[in-house]
């Protein structure tokens, strides 16, 4: 049945490409979560009336975030080719895609973190400060726990976006389902290969969204 519907699909290549897409998504999402959380917290704490209020640091950090958020991902990949080659030693393969994926997604997630932190009741933060809590205590005991559902929801949205980024990265040789769909599918006029790659990408997205929504619901105590 499958062989009749998808006669041109090489299933070994398809599963290998699926693994590469999942690998790129998982690694880049993990690093993006950490970097985005750090940058988002820095933006929040250096904003006016906060613990580390600093206009210069806040402006510079916010400007960098806005710049990298504004660059289309496919353009960002090209701009980062020298940096990627220096860091990884090549511009092809799944490892070479990771720097662009992380640099492209971390600023986006940092903004989501900032939005989540701004939603925290100011009274909770003020209460912690009035009791003499250290900045580290406020971060780990107040900011992160209070905003956790929004943080998890944000990283779910980011992970889904990263699946799309991996497909775009695949077009310039990063591997994964995007690369397979373009090389084996589009360039050879094999529509069934493109269709199957698309179906698998959709399945990955649905699974990520389901897991993210489930965890977010479990952590939301409201």
mmCIF file of N, CA and C in Angstrom, residues 36 68 86 154 156:
data_model
loop_
_atom_site.group_PDB
_atom_site.id
_atom_site.type_symbol
_atom_site.label_atom_id
_atom_site.label_comp_id
_atom_site.label_asym_id
_atom_site.label_seq_id
_atom_site.Cartn_x
_atom_site.Cartn_y
_atom_site.Cartn_z
ATOM 1 N N UNK A 36 17.827 31.857 25.878
ATOM 2 C CA UNK A 36 16.681 32.760 25.865
ATOM 3 C C UNK A 36 16.240 33.134 27.261
ATOM 4 N N UNK A 68 18.562 40.513 15.694
ATOM 5 C CA UNK A 68 18.579 39.112 15.276
ATOM 6 C C UNK A 68 17.178 38.554 15.061
ATOM 7 N N UNK A 86 34.059 28.599 11.075
ATOM 8 C CA UNK A 86 35.075 28.743 12.121
ATOM 9 C C UNK A 86 34.755 27.861 13.321
ATOM 10 N N UNK A 154 5.983 29.238 25.800
ATOM 11 C CA UNK A 154 6.853 29.955 24.878
ATOM 12 C C UNK A 154 7.872 29.051 24.210
ATOM 13 N N UNK A 156 7.524 25.923 23.691
ATOM 14 C CA UNK A 156 6.784 25.050 22.774
ATOM 15 C C UNK A 156 6.611 25.741 21.426
#
